[in-house]
């Protein structure tokens, strides 16, 4: 999984190594589960020595926790960038939400294995990284909440909207629809899936019929 900004100076090599480990871990864990995946396998898939894994991460659990932070951070950044781009084009808050939907679909299309892991982990409560997962989940939801609140304040959205629940519902809609698309309807284009969700957004969130 690539970062949105390039590292500088002496951190370049270490960041490149971490990227390899993230890619290896997310692929292996998606294939065979967290418990069945070993550090040796992650190192082999990444093409590094086992000691390199422990040099960068204290344990497999820490590696996975940082993977969650990294991946969700990229997703949240892509959503906020979409919002900013929509604003630069003079769009309203519904347009911003629509841009976020497209950005979310694009992210999931690019990182389907990570998305599957992220969604699966949201339903588990016995992991050591559960507190971290809740924090990074809120990063994504907060990006949507900000747009909804601004829309309520400007009068574009109804004041009766439950901002927190609506944001969670929109994020969940994109996650589930995108995974269904990737798993069961891969012949459909991103434009096609985006158009379907866009119509749902326009009809429900904005109040149009």
PDB file of N, CA and C in Angstrom, residues 4 12 64 73 89 102 134 146 192 199 203:
ATOM      1  N   UNK A   4       0.538   8.444   0.531  1.00  0.00           N
ATOM      2  CA  UNK A   4       0.133   9.578  -0.284  1.00  0.00           C
ATOM      3  C   UNK A   4       1.225  10.613  -0.398  1.00  0.00           C
ATOM      4  N   UNK A  12      13.588   7.148   3.921  1.00  0.00           N
ATOM      5  CA  UNK A  12      13.114   6.581   2.656  1.00  0.00           C
ATOM      6  C   UNK A  12      13.236   5.070   2.623  1.00  0.00           C
ATOM      7  N   UNK A  64       0.288  -5.578  12.477  1.00  0.00           N
ATOM      8  CA  UNK A  64      -1.082  -5.499  11.988  1.00  0.00           C
ATOM      9  C   UNK A  64      -1.758  -4.212  12.455  1.00  0.00           C
ATOM     10  N   UNK A  73      -5.587   5.500   7.379  1.00  0.00           N
ATOM     11  CA  UNK A  73      -5.086   6.864   7.183  1.00  0.00           C
ATOM     12  C   UNK A  73      -5.116   7.262   5.724  1.00  0.00           C
ATOM     13  N   UNK A  89     -14.075  23.162  -6.985  1.00  0.00           N
ATOM     14  CA  UNK A  89     -14.891  23.228  -8.202  1.00  0.00           C
ATOM     15  C   UNK A  89     -16.209  23.955  -7.963  1.00  0.00           C
ATOM     16  N   UNK A 102     -17.061   8.314  -4.510  1.00  0.00           N
ATOM     17  CA  UNK A 102     -16.206   7.876  -5.615  1.00  0.00           C
ATOM     18  C   UNK A 102     -14.781   7.602  -5.124  1.00  0.00           C
ATOM     19  N   UNK A 134     -10.882   1.370  16.751  1.00  0.00           N
ATOM     20  CA  UNK A 134     -11.937   2.343  16.998  1.00  0.00           C
ATOM     21  C   UNK A 134     -11.473   3.765  16.667  1.00  0.00           C
ATOM     22  N   UNK A 146     -17.959  15.803   9.157  1.00  0.00           N
ATOM     23  CA  UNK A 146     -17.644  17.221   8.949  1.00  0.00           C
ATOM     24  C   UNK A 146     -18.465  17.809   7.807  1.00  0.00           C
ATOM     25  N   UNK A 192     -19.956   2.830 -13.118  1.00  0.00           N
ATOM     26  CA  UNK A 192     -21.274   2.214 -12.987  1.00  0.00           C
ATOM     27  C   UNK A 192     -21.680   2.107 -11.521  1.00  0.00           C
ATOM     28  N   UNK A 199     -26.990   7.938  -7.130  1.00  0.00           N
ATOM     29  CA  UNK A 199     -28.449   8.101  -7.206  1.00  0.00           C
ATOM     30  C   UNK A 199     -29.087   7.879  -5.845  1.00  0.00           C
ATOM     31  N   UNK A 203     -31.090  10.830  -3.757  1.00  0.00           N
ATOM     32  CA  UNK A 203     -32.498  10.622  -3.409  1.00  0.00           C
ATOM     33  C   UNK A 203     -32.765  10.607  -1.929  1.00  0.00           C
TER      34      UNK A 203
END
